[in-house]
Amino acid sequence: MPQQTLAIIKPDAVKKRVVGKIITRIEDEGFTIARLKLVHLSPDEAKGFYAVHKEKKFFSSLTEFMSSGPVVVMALEAEDAIRRWREVMGATDPALAAPGTLRRLYGFSIERNAVHGSDATETAEWEVGYFFKKKP
Ligand code: CMP
């Protein structure tokens, strides 16, 4: 049974005009794009999405950044999608991400790291539901 994960192309990558390159990579890696939209998050929507990090010292900077411009939000589908998408993204800090990973290729800093992916089954379900209503 294929699994879904939530992927976000963050404002830094949209500004850099690498959306096409990232989506090509997603398709080349064998993911199916089940849902996709371009949205400009309000500060409150960004805070709601990253609520698990609300006690972290980077929370306000992160949510300001995530609401600073449009993002591309996708539900990606594949066997083992959560783990595989994290592998394609690379480590959170682009400087530590393996060569060829999206964050190494397109990320700028630990905050402006080009892409997001869910980290576990329950988070993936919650994150996909945060952006996409269930199909009827
Ligand atoms: P993401 O995968 O979207 O999940 C949480 C985000 O918080 C992470 O990517 C980074 O953009 C950001 N983040 C994580 N750690 C730090 C940090 N130490 N400083 C600033 N931002 C961070």
PDB file of C-alpha atoms and ligand atoms in Angstrom:
ATOM      1  CA  MET A   1       0.000   0.000   0.000  1.00  0.00           C
ATOM      2  CA  PRO A   2       1.620   3.286  -1.042  1.00  0.00           C
ATOM      3  CA  GLN A   3       2.258   5.863   1.645  1.00  0.00           C
ATOM      4  CA  GLN A   4       1.770   9.629   1.460  1.00  0.00           C
ATOM      5  CA  THR A   5       4.088  12.348   2.722  1.00  0.00           C
ATOM      6  CA  LEU A   6       3.761  16.115   2.691  1.00  0.00           C
ATOM      7  CA  ALA A   7       6.392  18.019   0.708  1.00  0.00           C
ATOM      8  CA  ILE A   8       6.802  21.794   0.616  1.00  0.00           C
ATOM      9  CA  ILE A   9       8.985  23.763  -1.773  1.00  0.00           C
ATOM     10  CA  LYS A  10       9.847  26.681   0.520  1.00  0.00           C
ATOM     11  CA  PRO A  11       9.872  30.427  -0.341  1.00  0.00           C
ATOM     12  CA  ASP A  12      13.658  30.506  -0.912  1.00  0.00           C
ATOM     13  CA  ALA A  13      13.452  27.810  -3.610  1.00  0.00           C
ATOM     14  CA  VAL A  14      10.377  29.384  -5.257  1.00  0.00           C
ATOM     15  CA  LYS A  15      12.236  32.746  -5.394  1.00  0.00           C
ATOM     16  CA  LYS A  16      15.265  30.985  -6.893  1.00  0.00           C
ATOM     17  CA  ARG A  17      13.025  29.562  -9.665  1.00  0.00           C
ATOM     18  CA  VAL A  18      13.964  25.944  -9.013  1.00  0.00           C
ATOM     19  CA  VAL A  19      10.391  24.651  -8.620  1.00  0.00           C
ATOM     20  CA  GLY A  20      10.590  22.905 -11.999  1.00  0.00           C
ATOM     21  CA  LYS A  21      13.920  21.247 -11.192  1.00  0.00           C
ATOM     22  CA  ILE A  22      12.597  20.006  -7.838  1.00  0.00           C
ATOM     23  CA  ILE A  23       9.375  18.645  -9.350  1.00  0.00           C
ATOM     24  CA  THR A  24      11.346  16.907 -12.123  1.00  0.00           C
ATOM     25  CA  ARG A  25      13.481  15.279  -9.436  1.00  0.00           C
ATOM     26  CA  ILE A  26      10.352  14.187  -7.524  1.00  0.00           C
ATOM     27  CA  GLU A  27       8.976  12.501 -10.654  1.00  0.00           C
ATOM     28  CA  ASP A  28      12.337  10.990 -11.618  1.00  0.00           C
ATOM     29  CA  GLU A  29      12.585   9.469  -8.115  1.00  0.00           C
ATOM     30  CA  GLY A  30       9.297   7.658  -8.764  1.00  0.00           C
ATOM     31  CA  PHE A  31       6.904   9.627  -6.548  1.00  0.00           C
ATOM     32  CA  THR A  32       3.360  10.262  -7.727  1.00  0.00           C
ATOM     33  CA  ILE A  33       2.177  13.819  -7.082  1.00  0.00           C
ATOM     34  CA  ALA A  34      -1.241  13.111  -5.545  1.00  0.00           C
ATOM     35  CA  ARG A  35      -2.079  16.749  -4.624  1.00  0.00           C
ATOM     36  CA  LEU A  36      -0.371  20.056  -5.465  1.00  0.00           C
ATOM     37  CA  LYS A  37      -0.989  23.758  -4.879  1.00  0.00           C
ATOM     38  CA  LEU A  38       0.824  27.080  -4.728  1.00  0.00           C
ATOM     39  CA  VAL A  39      -0.055  29.063  -1.592  1.00  0.00           C
ATOM     40  CA  HIS A  40       1.180  32.152   0.199  1.00  0.00           C
ATOM     41  CA  LEU A  41       0.832  31.245   3.878  1.00  0.00           C
ATOM     42  CA  SER A  42      -0.288  33.874   6.363  1.00  0.00           C
ATOM     43  CA  PRO A  43       1.897  34.164   9.489  1.00  0.00           C
ATOM     44  CA  ASP A  44      -0.855  32.366  11.452  1.00  0.00           C
ATOM     45  CA  GLU A  45      -1.027  29.512   8.932  1.00  0.00           C
ATOM     46  CA  ALA A  46       2.762  29.097   9.142  1.00  0.00           C
ATOM     47  CA  LYS A  47       2.557  29.119  12.963  1.00  0.00           C
ATOM     48  CA  GLY A  48      -0.204  26.517  12.877  1.00  0.00           C
ATOM     49  CA  PHE A  49       1.794  24.264  10.585  1.00  0.00           C
ATOM     50  CA  TYR A  50       4.963  24.478  12.691  1.00  0.00           C
ATOM     51  CA  ALA A  51       3.140  24.449  16.070  1.00  0.00           C
ATOM     52  CA  VAL A  52       5.311  21.520  17.284  1.00  0.00           C
ATOM     53  CA  HIS A  53       8.277  23.890  17.185  1.00  0.00           C
ATOM     54  CA  LYS A  54       6.591  26.761  19.053  1.00  0.00           C
ATOM     55  CA  GLU A  55       8.971  26.571  22.030  1.00  0.00           C
ATOM     56  CA  LYS A  56      12.091  26.604  19.819  1.00  0.00           C
ATOM     57  CA  LYS A  57      14.126  29.773  19.586  1.00  0.00           C
ATOM     58  CA  PHE A  58      13.981  29.721  15.784  1.00  0.00           C
ATOM     59  CA  PHE A  59      10.128  29.581  15.718  1.00  0.00           C
ATOM     60  CA  SER A  60       9.370  33.243  14.940  1.00  0.00           C
ATOM     61  CA  SER A  61      12.118  33.526  12.346  1.00  0.00           C
ATOM     62  CA  LEU A  62      11.008  30.239  10.719  1.00  0.00           C
ATOM     63  CA  THR A  63       7.334  31.238  10.548  1.00  0.00           C
ATOM     64  CA  GLU A  64       8.204  34.725   9.205  1.00  0.00           C
ATOM     65  CA  PHE A  65      10.326  33.089   6.522  1.00  0.00           C
ATOM     66  CA  MET A  66       7.633  30.524   5.626  1.00  0.00           C
ATOM     67  CA  SER A  67       5.079  33.322   5.176  1.00  0.00           C
ATOM     68  CA  SER A  68       7.478  35.607   3.254  1.00  0.00           C
ATOM     69  CA  GLY A  69       6.455  34.355  -0.197  1.00  0.00           C
ATOM     70  CA  PRO A  70       4.604  31.596  -2.033  1.00  0.00           C
ATOM     71  CA  VAL A  71       5.331  27.929  -1.392  1.00  0.00           C
ATOM     72  CA  VAL A  72       4.419  24.821  -3.388  1.00  0.00           C
ATOM     73  CA  VAL A  73       2.692  22.201  -1.257  1.00  0.00           C
ATOM     74  CA  MET A  74       2.373  18.599  -2.428  1.00  0.00           C
ATOM     75  CA  ALA A  75       1.194  15.226  -1.206  1.00  0.00           C
ATOM     76  CA  LEU A  76       3.692  12.703  -2.605  1.00  0.00           C
ATOM     77  CA  GLU A  77       2.798   9.058  -2.911  1.00  0.00           C
ATOM     78  CA  ALA A  78       5.116   6.036  -3.086  1.00  0.00           C
ATOM     79  CA  GLU A  79       6.040   2.898  -1.179  1.00  0.00           C
ATOM     80  CA  ASP A  80       7.946   4.140   1.881  1.00  0.00           C
ATOM     81  CA  ALA A  81       7.348   7.749   0.750  1.00  0.00           C
ATOM     82  CA  ILE A  82       8.198   9.403   4.087  1.00  0.00           C
ATOM     83  CA  ARG A  83      11.662   7.857   4.389  1.00  0.00           C
ATOM     84  CA  ARG A  84      12.424   8.132   0.681  1.00  0.00           C
ATOM     85  CA  TRP A  85      11.479  11.812   0.452  1.00  0.00           C
ATOM     86  CA  ARG A  86      13.666  12.565   3.484  1.00  0.00           C
ATOM     87  CA  GLU A  87      16.523  10.781   1.711  1.00  0.00           C
ATOM     88  CA  VAL A  88      16.033  12.875  -1.455  1.00  0.00           C
ATOM     89  CA  MET A  89      15.881  16.106   0.631  1.00  0.00           C
ATOM     90  CA  GLY A  90      19.025  15.359   2.667  1.00  0.00           C
ATOM     91  CA  ALA A  91      19.931  16.609   6.152  1.00  0.00           C
ATOM     92  CA  THR A  92      18.140  19.698   7.564  1.00  0.00           C
ATOM     93  CA  ASP A  93      21.319  21.771   7.380  1.00  0.00           C
ATOM     94  CA  PRO A  94      22.315  22.083   3.686  1.00  0.00           C
ATOM     95  CA  ALA A  95      25.975  22.258   4.721  1.00  0.00           C
ATOM     96  CA  LEU A  96      25.675  18.763   6.217  1.00  0.00           C
ATOM     97  CA  ALA A  97      23.404  17.309   3.514  1.00  0.00           C
ATOM     98  CA  ALA A  98      24.911  14.683   1.196  1.00  0.00           C
ATOM     99  CA  PRO A  99      25.984  15.777  -2.295  1.00  0.00           C
ATOM    100  CA  GLY A 100      23.142  15.533  -4.813  1.00  0.00           C
ATOM    101  CA  THR A 101      20.372  15.944  -2.223  1.00  0.00           C
ATOM    102  CA  LEU A 102      17.885  18.783  -2.763  1.00  0.00           C
ATOM    103  CA  ARG A 103      18.949  20.700   0.327  1.00  0.00           C
ATOM    104  CA  ARG A 104      22.604  20.467  -0.664  1.00  0.00           C
ATOM    105  CA  LEU A 105      21.781  21.566  -4.206  1.00  0.00           C
ATOM    106  CA  TYR A 106      19.301  24.359  -3.448  1.00  0.00           C
ATOM    107  CA  GLY A 107      19.332  25.149   0.304  1.00  0.00           C
ATOM    108  CA  PHE A 108      20.967  28.249   1.703  1.00  0.00           C
ATOM    109  CA  SER A 109      20.934  27.730   5.495  1.00  0.00           C
ATOM    110  CA  ILE A 110      19.418  25.484   8.174  1.00  0.00           C
ATOM    111  CA  GLU A 111      16.298  27.693   8.046  1.00  0.00           C
ATOM    112  CA  ARG A 112      16.199  28.467   4.306  1.00  0.00           C
ATOM    113  CA  ASN A 113      16.651  24.863   3.350  1.00  0.00           C
ATOM    114  CA  ALA A 114      14.542  24.711   0.147  1.00  0.00           C
ATOM    115  CA  VAL A 115      12.202  21.836   1.023  1.00  0.00           C
ATOM    116  CA  HIS A 116      10.192  20.285   3.832  1.00  0.00           C
ATOM    117  CA  GLY A 117       9.079  16.705   4.384  1.00  0.00           C
ATOM    118  CA  SER A 118       7.029  14.929   7.042  1.00  0.00           C
ATOM    119  CA  ASP A 119       9.044  12.947   9.596  1.00  0.00           C
ATOM    120  CA  ALA A 120       6.656  10.113  10.581  1.00  0.00           C
ATOM    121  CA  THR A 121       3.368   8.415   9.664  1.00  0.00           C
ATOM    122  CA  GLU A 122       1.164  10.382  12.090  1.00  0.00           C
ATOM    123  CA  THR A 123       2.805  13.714  11.199  1.00  0.00           C
ATOM    124  CA  ALA A 124       2.407  12.967   7.480  1.00  0.00           C
ATOM    125  CA  GLU A 125      -1.326  12.352   7.926  1.00  0.00           C
ATOM    126  CA  TRP A 126      -1.729  15.515   9.983  1.00  0.00           C
ATOM    127  CA  GLU A 127       0.385  17.628   7.603  1.00  0.00           C
ATOM    128  CA  VAL A 128      -1.412  16.412   4.438  1.00  0.00           C
ATOM    129  CA  GLY A 129      -4.730  17.141   6.189  1.00  0.00           C
ATOM    130  CA  TYR A 130      -3.522  20.623   7.180  1.00  0.00           C
ATOM    131  CA  PHE A 131      -3.313  21.614   3.509  1.00  0.00           C
ATOM    132  CA  PHE A 132      -5.674  19.267   1.671  1.00  0.00           C
ATOM    133  CA  LYS A 133      -9.222  18.278   2.443  1.00  0.00           C
ATOM    134  CA  LYS A 134      -9.906  14.568   2.208  1.00  0.00           C
ATOM    135  CA  LYS A 135     -11.260  13.474  -1.166  1.00  0.00           C
ATOM    136  CA  PRO A 136     -15.025  12.774  -1.009  1.00  0.00           C
TER     137      PRO A 136
HETATM  138  P1  CMP B   1      11.672  21.530   8.181  1.00  0.00           P
HETATM  139  O1  CMP B   1      11.975  20.181   7.674  1.00  0.00           O
HETATM  140  O2  CMP B   1      10.691  22.361   7.452  1.00  0.00           O
HETATM  141  O3  CMP B   1      11.189  21.401   9.711  1.00  0.00           O
HETATM  142  C1  CMP B   1      11.395  22.409  10.677  1.00  0.00           C
HETATM  143  C2  CMP B   1      12.208  23.537  10.143  1.00  0.00           C
HETATM  144  O4  CMP B   1      12.783  24.367  11.122  1.00  0.00           O
HETATM  145  C3  CMP B   1      13.432  22.990   9.390  1.00  0.00           C
HETATM  146  O5  CMP B   1      13.035  22.370   8.212  1.00  0.00           O
HETATM  147  C4  CMP B   1      14.255  24.232   9.256  1.00  0.00           C
HETATM  148  O6  CMP B   1      13.802  25.064   8.189  1.00  0.00           O
HETATM  149  C5  CMP B   1      13.955  24.917  10.577  1.00  0.00           C
HETATM  150  N1  CMP B   1      15.031  24.693  11.540  1.00  0.00           N
HETATM  151  C6  CMP B   1      15.386  23.531  12.129  1.00  0.00           C
HETATM  152  N2  CMP B   1      16.419  23.712  12.982  1.00  0.00           N
HETATM  153  C7  CMP B   1      16.708  25.037  12.920  1.00  0.00           C
HETATM  154  C8  CMP B   1      17.672  25.850  13.546  1.00  0.00           C
HETATM  155  N3  CMP B   1      18.544  25.343  14.431  1.00  0.00           N
HETATM  156  N4  CMP B   1      17.689  27.160  13.241  1.00  0.00           N
HETATM  157  C9  CMP B   1      16.801  27.680  12.369  1.00  0.00           C
HETATM  158  N5  CMP B   1      15.848  26.946  11.739  1.00  0.00           N
HETATM  159  C10 CMP B   1      15.823  25.648  12.004  1.00  0.00           C
END
